[in-house]
Tab-separated table of C-alpha atoms in Angstrom:
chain	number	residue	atom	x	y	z
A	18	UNK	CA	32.402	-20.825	-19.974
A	19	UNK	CA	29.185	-23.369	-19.979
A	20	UNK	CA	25.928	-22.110	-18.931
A	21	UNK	CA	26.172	-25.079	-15.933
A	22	UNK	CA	29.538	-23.053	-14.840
A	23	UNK	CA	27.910	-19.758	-15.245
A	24	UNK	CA	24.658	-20.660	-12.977
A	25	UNK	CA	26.928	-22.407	-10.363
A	26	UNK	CA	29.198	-19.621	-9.760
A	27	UNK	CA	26.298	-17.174	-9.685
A	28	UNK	CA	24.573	-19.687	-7.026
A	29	UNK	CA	27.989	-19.653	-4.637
A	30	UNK	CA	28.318	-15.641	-5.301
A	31	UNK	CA	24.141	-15.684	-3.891
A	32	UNK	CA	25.571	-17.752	-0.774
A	33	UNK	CA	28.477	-15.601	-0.689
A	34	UNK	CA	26.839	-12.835	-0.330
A	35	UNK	CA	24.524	-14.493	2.476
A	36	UNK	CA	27.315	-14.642	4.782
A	37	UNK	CA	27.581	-10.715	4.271
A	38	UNK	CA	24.076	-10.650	5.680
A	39	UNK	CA	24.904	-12.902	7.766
A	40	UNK	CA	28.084	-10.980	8.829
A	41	UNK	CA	25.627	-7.611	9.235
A	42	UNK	CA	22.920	-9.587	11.052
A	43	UNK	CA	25.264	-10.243	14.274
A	44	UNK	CA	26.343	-6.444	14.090
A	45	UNK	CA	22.683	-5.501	14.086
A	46	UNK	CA	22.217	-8.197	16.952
A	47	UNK	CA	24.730	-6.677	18.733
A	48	UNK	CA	23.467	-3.265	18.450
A	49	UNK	CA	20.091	-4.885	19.482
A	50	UNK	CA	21.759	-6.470	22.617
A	51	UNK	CA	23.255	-2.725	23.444
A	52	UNK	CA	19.686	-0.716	23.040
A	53	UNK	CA	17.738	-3.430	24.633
A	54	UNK	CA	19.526	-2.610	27.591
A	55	UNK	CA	19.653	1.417	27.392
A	56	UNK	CA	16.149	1.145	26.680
A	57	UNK	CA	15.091	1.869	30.411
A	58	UNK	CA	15.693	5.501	29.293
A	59	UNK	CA	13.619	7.072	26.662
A	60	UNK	CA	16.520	8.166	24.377
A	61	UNK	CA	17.522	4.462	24.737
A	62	UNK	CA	14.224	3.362	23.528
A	63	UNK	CA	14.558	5.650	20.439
A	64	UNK	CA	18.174	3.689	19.655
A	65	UNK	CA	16.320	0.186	20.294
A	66	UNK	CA	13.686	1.515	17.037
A	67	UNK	CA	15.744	2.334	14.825
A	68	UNK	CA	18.048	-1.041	15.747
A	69	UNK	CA	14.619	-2.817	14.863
A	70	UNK	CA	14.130	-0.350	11.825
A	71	UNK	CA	17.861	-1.918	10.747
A	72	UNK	CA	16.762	-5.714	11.445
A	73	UNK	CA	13.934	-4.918	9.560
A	74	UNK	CA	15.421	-3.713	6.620
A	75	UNK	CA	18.198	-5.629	6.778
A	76	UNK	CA	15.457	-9.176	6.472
A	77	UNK	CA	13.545	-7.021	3.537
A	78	UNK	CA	17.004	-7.436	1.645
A	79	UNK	CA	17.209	-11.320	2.151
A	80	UNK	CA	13.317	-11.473	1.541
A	81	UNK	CA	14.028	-9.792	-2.005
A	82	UNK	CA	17.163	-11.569	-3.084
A	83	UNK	CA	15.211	-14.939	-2.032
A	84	UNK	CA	13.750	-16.742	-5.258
A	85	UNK	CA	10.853	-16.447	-5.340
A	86	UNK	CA	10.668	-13.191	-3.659
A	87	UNK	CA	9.090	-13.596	-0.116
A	88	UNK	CA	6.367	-10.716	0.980
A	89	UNK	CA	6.645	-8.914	3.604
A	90	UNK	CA	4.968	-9.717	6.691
A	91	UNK	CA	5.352	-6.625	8.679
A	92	UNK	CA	2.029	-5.299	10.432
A	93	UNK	CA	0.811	-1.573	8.899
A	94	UNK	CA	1.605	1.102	10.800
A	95	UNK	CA	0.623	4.500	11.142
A	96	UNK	CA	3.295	7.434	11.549
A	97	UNK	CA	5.853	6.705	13.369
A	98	UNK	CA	5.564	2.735	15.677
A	99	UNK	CA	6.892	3.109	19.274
A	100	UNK	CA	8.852	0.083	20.713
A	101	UNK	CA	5.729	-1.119	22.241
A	102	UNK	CA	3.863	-1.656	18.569
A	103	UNK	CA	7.137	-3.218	17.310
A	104	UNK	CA	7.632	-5.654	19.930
A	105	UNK	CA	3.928	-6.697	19.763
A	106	UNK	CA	4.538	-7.493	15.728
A	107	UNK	CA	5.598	-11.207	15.950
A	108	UNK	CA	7.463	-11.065	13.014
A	109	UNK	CA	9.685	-8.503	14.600
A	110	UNK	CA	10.942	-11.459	16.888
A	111	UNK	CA	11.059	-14.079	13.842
A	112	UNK	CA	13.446	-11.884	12.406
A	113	UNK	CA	15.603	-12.032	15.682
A	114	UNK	CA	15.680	-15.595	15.142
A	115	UNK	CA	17.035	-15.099	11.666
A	116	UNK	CA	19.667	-13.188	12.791
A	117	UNK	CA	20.641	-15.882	15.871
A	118	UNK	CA	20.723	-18.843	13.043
A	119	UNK	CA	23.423	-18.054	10.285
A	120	UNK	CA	22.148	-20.605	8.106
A	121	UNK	CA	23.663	-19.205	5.189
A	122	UNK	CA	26.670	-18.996	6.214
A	123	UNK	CA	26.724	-22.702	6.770
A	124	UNK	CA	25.528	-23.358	3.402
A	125	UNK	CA	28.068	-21.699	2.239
A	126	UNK	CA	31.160	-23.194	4.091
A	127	UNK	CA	29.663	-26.559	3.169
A	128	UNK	CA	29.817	-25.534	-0.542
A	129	UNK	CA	33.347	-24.687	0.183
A	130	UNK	CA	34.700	-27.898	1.779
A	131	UNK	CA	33.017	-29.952	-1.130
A	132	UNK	CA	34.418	-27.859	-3.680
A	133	UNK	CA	37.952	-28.224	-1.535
A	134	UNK	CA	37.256	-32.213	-0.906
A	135	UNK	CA	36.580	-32.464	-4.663
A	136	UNK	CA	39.762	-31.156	-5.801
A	137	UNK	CA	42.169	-33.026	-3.450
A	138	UNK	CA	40.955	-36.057	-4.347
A	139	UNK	CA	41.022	-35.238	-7.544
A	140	UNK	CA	44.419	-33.827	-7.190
A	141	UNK	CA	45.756	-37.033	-4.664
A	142	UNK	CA	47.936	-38.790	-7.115
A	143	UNK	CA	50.094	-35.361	-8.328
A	144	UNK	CA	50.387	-34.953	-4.174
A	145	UNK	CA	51.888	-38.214	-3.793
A	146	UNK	CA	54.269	-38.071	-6.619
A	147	UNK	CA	55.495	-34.796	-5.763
A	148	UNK	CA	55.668	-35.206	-2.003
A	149	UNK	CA	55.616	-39.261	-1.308
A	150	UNK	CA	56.265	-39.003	2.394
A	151	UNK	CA	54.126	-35.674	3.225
A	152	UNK	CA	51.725	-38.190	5.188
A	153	UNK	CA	48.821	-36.771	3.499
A	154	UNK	CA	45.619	-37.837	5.128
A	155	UNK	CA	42.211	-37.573	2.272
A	156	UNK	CA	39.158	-38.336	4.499
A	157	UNK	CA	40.589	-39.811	7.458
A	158	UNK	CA	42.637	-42.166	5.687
A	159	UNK	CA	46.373	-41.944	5.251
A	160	UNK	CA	47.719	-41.823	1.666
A	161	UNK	CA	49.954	-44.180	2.252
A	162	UNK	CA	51.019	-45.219	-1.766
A	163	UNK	CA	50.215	-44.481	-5.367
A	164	UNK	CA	47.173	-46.986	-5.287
A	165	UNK	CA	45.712	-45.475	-2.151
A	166	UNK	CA	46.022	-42.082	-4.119
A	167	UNK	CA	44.419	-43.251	-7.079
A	168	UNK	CA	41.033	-44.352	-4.975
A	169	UNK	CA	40.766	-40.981	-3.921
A	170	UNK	CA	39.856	-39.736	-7.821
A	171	UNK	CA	36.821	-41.336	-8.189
A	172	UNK	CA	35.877	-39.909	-4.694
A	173	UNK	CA	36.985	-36.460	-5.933
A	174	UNK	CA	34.809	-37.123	-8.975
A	175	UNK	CA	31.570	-38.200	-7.115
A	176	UNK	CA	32.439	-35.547	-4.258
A	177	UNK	CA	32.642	-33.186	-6.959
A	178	UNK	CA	29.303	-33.973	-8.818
A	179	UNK	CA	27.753	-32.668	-5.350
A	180	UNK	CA	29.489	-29.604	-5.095
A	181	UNK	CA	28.062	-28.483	-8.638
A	182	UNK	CA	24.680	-29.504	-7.255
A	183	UNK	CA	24.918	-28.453	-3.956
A	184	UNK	CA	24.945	-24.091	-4.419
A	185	UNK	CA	21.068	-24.880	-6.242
A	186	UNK	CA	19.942	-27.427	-3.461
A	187	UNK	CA	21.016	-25.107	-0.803
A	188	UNK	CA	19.925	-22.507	-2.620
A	189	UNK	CA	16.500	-23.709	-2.487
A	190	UNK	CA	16.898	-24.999	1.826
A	191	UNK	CA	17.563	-20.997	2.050
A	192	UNK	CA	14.280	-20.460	0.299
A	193	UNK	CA	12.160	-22.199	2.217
A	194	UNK	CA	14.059	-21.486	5.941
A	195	UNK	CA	13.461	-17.756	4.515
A	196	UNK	CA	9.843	-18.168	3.882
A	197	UNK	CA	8.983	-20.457	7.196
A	198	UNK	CA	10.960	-17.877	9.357
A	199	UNK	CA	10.714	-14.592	7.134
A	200	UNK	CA	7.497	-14.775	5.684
A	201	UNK	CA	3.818	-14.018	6.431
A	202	UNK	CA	2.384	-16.254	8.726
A	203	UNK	CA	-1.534	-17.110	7.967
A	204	UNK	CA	-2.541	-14.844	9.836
A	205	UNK	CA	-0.959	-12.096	8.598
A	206	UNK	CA	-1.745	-13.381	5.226
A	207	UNK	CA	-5.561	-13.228	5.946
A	208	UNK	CA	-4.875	-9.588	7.588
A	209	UNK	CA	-3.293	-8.545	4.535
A	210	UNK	CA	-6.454	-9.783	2.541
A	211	UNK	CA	-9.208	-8.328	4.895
A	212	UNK	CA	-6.999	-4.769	4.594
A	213	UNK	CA	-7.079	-5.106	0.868
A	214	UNK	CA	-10.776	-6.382	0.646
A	215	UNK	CA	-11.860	-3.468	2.606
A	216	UNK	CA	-9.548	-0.669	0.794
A	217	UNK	CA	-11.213	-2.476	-2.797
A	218	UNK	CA	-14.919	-1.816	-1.103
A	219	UNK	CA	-14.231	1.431	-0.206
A	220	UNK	CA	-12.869	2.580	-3.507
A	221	UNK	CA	-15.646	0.685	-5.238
A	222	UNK	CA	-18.214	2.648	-3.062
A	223	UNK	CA	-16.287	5.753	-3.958
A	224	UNK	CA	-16.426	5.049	-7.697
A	225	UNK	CA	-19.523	4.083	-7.493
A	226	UNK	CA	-20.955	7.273	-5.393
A	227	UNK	CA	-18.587	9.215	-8.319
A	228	UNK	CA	-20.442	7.700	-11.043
A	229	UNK	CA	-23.361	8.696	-9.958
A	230	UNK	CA	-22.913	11.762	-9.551
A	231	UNK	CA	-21.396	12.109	-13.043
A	232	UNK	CA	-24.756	10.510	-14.093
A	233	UNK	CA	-26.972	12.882	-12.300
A	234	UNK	CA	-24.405	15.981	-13.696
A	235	UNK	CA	-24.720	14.392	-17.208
A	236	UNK	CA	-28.716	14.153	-16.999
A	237	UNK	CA	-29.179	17.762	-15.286
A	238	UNK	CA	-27.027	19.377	-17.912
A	239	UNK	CA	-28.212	17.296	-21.184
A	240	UNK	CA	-31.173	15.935	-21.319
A	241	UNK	CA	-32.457	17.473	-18.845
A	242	UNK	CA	-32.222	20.680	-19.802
A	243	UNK	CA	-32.997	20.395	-23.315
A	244	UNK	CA	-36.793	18.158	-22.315
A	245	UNK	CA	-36.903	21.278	-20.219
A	246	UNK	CA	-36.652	23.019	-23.540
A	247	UNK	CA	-39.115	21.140	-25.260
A	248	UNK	CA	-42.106	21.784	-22.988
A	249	UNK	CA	-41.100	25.530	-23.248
A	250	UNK	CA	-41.639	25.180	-27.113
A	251	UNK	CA	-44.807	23.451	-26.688
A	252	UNK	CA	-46.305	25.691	-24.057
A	253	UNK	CA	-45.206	28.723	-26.737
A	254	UNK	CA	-46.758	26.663	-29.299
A	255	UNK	CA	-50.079	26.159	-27.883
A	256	UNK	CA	-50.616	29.598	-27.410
A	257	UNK	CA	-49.871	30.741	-30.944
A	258	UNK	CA	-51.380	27.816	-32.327
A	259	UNK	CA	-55.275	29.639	-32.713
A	260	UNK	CA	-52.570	33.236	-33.519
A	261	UNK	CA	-50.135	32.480	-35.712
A	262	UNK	CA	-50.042	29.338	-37.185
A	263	UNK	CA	-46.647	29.086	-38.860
A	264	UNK	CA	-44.933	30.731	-35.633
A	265	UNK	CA	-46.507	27.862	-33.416
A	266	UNK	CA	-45.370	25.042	-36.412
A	267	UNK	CA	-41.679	26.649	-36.107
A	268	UNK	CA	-41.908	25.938	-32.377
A	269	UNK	CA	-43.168	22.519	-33.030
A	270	UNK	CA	-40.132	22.085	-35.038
A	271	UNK	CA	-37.652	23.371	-32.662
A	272	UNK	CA	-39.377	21.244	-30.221
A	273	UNK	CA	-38.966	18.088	-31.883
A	274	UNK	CA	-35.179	18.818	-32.382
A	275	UNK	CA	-34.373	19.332	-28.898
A	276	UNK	CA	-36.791	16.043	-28.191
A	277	UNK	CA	-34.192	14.011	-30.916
A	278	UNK	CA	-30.708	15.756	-29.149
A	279	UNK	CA	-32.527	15.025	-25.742
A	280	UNK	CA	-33.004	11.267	-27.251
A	281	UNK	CA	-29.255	11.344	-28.282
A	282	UNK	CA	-28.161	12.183	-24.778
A	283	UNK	CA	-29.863	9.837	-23.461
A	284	UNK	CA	-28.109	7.334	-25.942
A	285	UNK	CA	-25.052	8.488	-25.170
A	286	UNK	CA	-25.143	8.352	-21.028
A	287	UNK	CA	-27.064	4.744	-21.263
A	288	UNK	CA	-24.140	3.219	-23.572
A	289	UNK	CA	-21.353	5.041	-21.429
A	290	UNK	CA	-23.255	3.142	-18.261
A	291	UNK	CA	-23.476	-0.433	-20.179
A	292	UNK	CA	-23.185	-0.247	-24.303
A	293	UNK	CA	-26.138	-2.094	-25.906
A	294	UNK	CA	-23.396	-4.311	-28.296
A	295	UNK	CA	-21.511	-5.649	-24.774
A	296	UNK	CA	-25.010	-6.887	-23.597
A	297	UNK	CA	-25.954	-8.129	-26.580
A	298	UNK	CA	-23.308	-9.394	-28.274
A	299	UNK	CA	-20.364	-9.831	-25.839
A	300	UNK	CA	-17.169	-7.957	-24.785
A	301	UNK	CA	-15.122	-9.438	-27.972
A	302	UNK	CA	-17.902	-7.733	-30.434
A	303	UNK	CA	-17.874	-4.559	-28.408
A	304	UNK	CA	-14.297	-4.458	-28.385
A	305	UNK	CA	-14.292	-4.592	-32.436
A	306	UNK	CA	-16.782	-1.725	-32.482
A	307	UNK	CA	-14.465	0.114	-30.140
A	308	UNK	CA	-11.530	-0.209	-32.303
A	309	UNK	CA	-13.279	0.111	-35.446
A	310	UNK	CA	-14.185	3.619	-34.135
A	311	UNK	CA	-10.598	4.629	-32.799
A	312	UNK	CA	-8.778	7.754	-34.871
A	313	UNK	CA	-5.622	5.419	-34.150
A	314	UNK	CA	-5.231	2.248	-36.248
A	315	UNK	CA	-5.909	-0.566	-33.638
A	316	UNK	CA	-4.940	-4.287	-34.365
A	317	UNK	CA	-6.965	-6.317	-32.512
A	318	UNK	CA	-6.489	-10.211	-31.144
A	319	UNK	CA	-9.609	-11.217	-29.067
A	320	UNK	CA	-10.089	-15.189	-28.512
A	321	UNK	CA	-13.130	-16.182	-26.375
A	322	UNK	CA	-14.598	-19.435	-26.255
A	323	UNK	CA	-17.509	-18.548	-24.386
A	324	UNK	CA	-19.800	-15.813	-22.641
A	325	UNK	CA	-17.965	-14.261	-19.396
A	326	UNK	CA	-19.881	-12.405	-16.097
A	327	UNK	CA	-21.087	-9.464	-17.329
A	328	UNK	CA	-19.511	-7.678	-14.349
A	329	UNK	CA	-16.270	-9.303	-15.964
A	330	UNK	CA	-16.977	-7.970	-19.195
A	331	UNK	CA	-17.747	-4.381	-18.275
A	332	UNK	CA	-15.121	-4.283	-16.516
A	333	UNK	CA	-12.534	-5.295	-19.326
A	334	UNK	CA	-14.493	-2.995	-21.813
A	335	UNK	CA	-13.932	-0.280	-20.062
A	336	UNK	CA	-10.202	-1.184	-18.937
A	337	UNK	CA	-9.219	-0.797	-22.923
A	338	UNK	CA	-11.940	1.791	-23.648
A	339	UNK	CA	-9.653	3.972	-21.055
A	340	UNK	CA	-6.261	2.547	-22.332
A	341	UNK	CA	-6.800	3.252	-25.913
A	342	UNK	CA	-8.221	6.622	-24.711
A	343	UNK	CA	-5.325	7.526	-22.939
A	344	UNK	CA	-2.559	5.793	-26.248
A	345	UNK	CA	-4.319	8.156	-28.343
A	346	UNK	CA	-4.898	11.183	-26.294
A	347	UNK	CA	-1.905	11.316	-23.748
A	348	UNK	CA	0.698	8.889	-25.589
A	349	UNK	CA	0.252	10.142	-29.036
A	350	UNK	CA	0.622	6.744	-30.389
A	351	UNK	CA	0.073	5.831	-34.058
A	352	UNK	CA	-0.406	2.376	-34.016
A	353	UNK	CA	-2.332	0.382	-31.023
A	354	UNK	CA	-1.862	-3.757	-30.503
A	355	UNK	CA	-4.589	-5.103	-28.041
A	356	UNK	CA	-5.188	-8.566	-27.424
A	357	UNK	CA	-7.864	-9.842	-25.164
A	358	UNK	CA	-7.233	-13.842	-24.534
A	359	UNK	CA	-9.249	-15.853	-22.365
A	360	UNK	CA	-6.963	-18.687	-20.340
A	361	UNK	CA	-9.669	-20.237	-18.802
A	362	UNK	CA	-8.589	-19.452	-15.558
A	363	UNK	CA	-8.454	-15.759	-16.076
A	364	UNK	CA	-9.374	-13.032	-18.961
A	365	UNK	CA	-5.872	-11.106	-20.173
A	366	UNK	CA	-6.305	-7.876	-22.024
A	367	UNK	CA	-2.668	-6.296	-23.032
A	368	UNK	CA	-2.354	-2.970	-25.156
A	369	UNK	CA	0.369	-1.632	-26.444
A	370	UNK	CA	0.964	1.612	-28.126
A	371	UNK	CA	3.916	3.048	-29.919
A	372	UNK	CA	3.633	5.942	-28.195
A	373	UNK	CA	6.070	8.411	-26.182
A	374	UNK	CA	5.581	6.353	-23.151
A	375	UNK	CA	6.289	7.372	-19.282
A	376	UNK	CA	3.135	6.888	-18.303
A	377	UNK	CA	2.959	7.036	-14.612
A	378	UNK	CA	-0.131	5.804	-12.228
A	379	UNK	CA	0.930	8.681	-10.034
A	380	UNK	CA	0.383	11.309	-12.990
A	381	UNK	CA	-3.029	11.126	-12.969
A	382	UNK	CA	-6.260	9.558	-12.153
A	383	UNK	CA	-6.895	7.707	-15.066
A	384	UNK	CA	-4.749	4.198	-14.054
A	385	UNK	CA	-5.465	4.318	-10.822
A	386	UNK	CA	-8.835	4.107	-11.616
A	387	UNK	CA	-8.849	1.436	-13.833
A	388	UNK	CA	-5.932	-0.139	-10.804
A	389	UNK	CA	-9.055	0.064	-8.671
A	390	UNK	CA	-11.205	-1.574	-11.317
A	391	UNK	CA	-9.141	-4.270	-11.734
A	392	UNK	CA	-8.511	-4.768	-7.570
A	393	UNK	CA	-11.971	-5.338	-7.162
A	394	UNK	CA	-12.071	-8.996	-9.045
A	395	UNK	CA	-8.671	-9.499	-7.521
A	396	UNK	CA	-6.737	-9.250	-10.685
A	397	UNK	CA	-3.665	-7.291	-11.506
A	398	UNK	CA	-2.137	-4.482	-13.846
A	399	UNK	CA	1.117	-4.387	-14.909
A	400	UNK	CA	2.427	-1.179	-16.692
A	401	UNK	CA	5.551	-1.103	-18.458
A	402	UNK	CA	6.427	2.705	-19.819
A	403	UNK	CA	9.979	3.752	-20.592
A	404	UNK	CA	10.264	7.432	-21.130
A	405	UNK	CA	10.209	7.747	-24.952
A	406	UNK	CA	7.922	4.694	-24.959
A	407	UNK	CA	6.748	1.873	-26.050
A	408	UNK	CA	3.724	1.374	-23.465
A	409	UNK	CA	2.606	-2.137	-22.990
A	410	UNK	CA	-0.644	-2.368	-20.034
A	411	UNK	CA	-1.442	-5.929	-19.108
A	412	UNK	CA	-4.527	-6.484	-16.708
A	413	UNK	CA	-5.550	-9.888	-15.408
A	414	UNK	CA	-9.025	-10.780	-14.508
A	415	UNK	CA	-10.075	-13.583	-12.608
A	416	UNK	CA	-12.641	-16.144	-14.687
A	417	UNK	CA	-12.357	-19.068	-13.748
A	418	UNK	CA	-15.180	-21.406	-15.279
């Protein structure tokens, strides 16, 4: 069987299975009709949700089998929505048109008397020689002799052609009716965004106020503490200085080690906040220096043609700073692949680890922070984690030039 056959016949089974939904729509029209009129008492109300809760689901299924998947354009709700807060959604009623118009099913039964049209013409000449005088008719005109039959091939044939193209053609009219009727309108759309902007702010703010306060913990506990140290040691010192000499010189000396781990802290916090290399040098150089110093061999791919935002570049420093954290730590990988490629239009960094795998953003905190990261210049992460591994993370900045 040709790859032409295969895709047609798995185009008619997606129609097929239309007119199921199609089928299932008018029973959950139906049962709309029914609780839209016991809804004048409350337990009739409660029937007319969850008859909504069915349409609903029932246009997520076509929205998901639809290629290109088509989002959902529901309004957010919180706990449980009354009938009031349904009816108010207007996509609730653009599904109740969906369900009125069985387009699919039309689509399909067209497919079907092609396909049918194609193979009686094609089939008109055996007709007439095994039944002369059946008074076949083949598109409104009577088959009335061998020639007549014979015309009716090359109609088959060009009938046919359009049956193998019709299941795609339709296949994309269902597409777009589904997204006109099915999916967000613009409104919605620029709902959806404001919802998302402000969720990204807030968690920013939140990271940000967390940061901080790691900073300020870091700072009290380190540096802090041991400059605290030091003017202890010199205060000592001076005192024993006119005393005992060599006492006040061993302070001295303990003073100016805590001053040099107090200098290392500081090191430490200011290139954990922004490392000297990624301002100086770039994210691809920085990158290098991180793999360079991972316990885990790391094979590293990094093609820039050019300087990015630094709020760009942090960001995808620390995105695979925490991903080859987490390979080595959490996966237990012992060999790392990262790539960082800029596209022009956006910076790609992918890592993958031979690791155990199952990684799970739900696990822990650690990719749903750098989810949020990445959410905040509208870019994406993709995970892909198989129990038993391999883990491949791809995250998608925005860039464009």
């Amino acid at each position: 069987m040709g790859r032409a056959t295969r895709r047609w016949m798995r185009d008619v089974q997606h129609l097929l299975v239309g007119v199921l939904a199609d089928v299932a729509g008018l029973l959950v029209l139906a049962l709309l009709v029914v609780a839209a009129v016991l809804a004048v008492a409350p337990s009739g109300r409660r029937v007319l949700v969850r008859a909504i809760g069915l349409q609903r689901r029932l246009a997520d299924h076509q929205r998901l089998r639809t290629q290109p998947p088509v989002s959902s354009p529901y309004l957010p709700s919180r706990g449980d929505a009354d009938v009031r807060t349904l009816l108010r959604d207007q996509a609730t009623w653009r599904d109740l048109v969906w369900l009125v118009l069985p387009t699919q099913t039309w689509l399909a039964l067209l497919t079907v008397l092609l396909t049918l049209t194609a193979l009686q013409g094609l089939l008109l000449p055996v007709i007439h020689l095994i039944a002369p005088d059946s008074g076949v008719v083949y598109n409104g005109v009577p088959v009335t002799g061998l020639g007549v039959s014979l015309l009716g091939v090359p109609i088959g044939v060009g009938v046919g052609v359009l049956a193998a193209l019709a299941p795609q053609a339709f296949l994309d009219v269902e597409a777009r009716f589904t997204q006109a009727l099915l999916g967000p309108t613009t409104a919605r759309r620029l709902a959806g965004e404001v919802a998302r902007l402000a969720e990204t702010r807030s968690e920013a703010v939140d990271s940000s106020a967390a940061e901080l306060r790691r900073i300020e913990r870091d700072l009290h506990d380190g540096a802090q503490a041991r400059l605290v140290a030091v003017t202890l040691h010199l205060g000592m010192a001076e005192e024993l200085l006119d005393t005992d000499p060599a006492a006040a010189r061993g302070l001295v000396r303990e003073a100016r080690s805590a001053a040099h781990d107090a200098i290392a802290d500081l090191r430490a916090l200011v290139r954990g906040i922004h490392p000297p290399l990624l301002a100086d040098r770039g994210v691809g150089d920085a990158l290098e220096a991180l793999a360079l110093a991972s316990p885990v061999p790391v094979e590293l791919d990094v093609r820039l043609g050019r300087r990015l935002p630094a709020p760009v570049e942090s960001a995808a420093y620390f995105t695979a700073a925490e991903l080859l954290t987490n390979a080595v730590k959490h996966a237990g990988a012992a060999r790392i692949v990262a790539s960082l490629h800029d596209t022009g239009d956006a910076l790609v960094l992918r890592v993958h680890d031979d690791g155990r795998g199952g990684a799970d953003p739900a696990l822990g905190t650690g990719l749903r922070g750098i989810a949020r990261r990445i959410e905040a210049f509208d870019g994406a992460l993709e995970l892909t984690s198989p129990a038993g591994g391999p883990t491949t993370v791809e995250a998608v900045l925005p860039c464009a030039s």
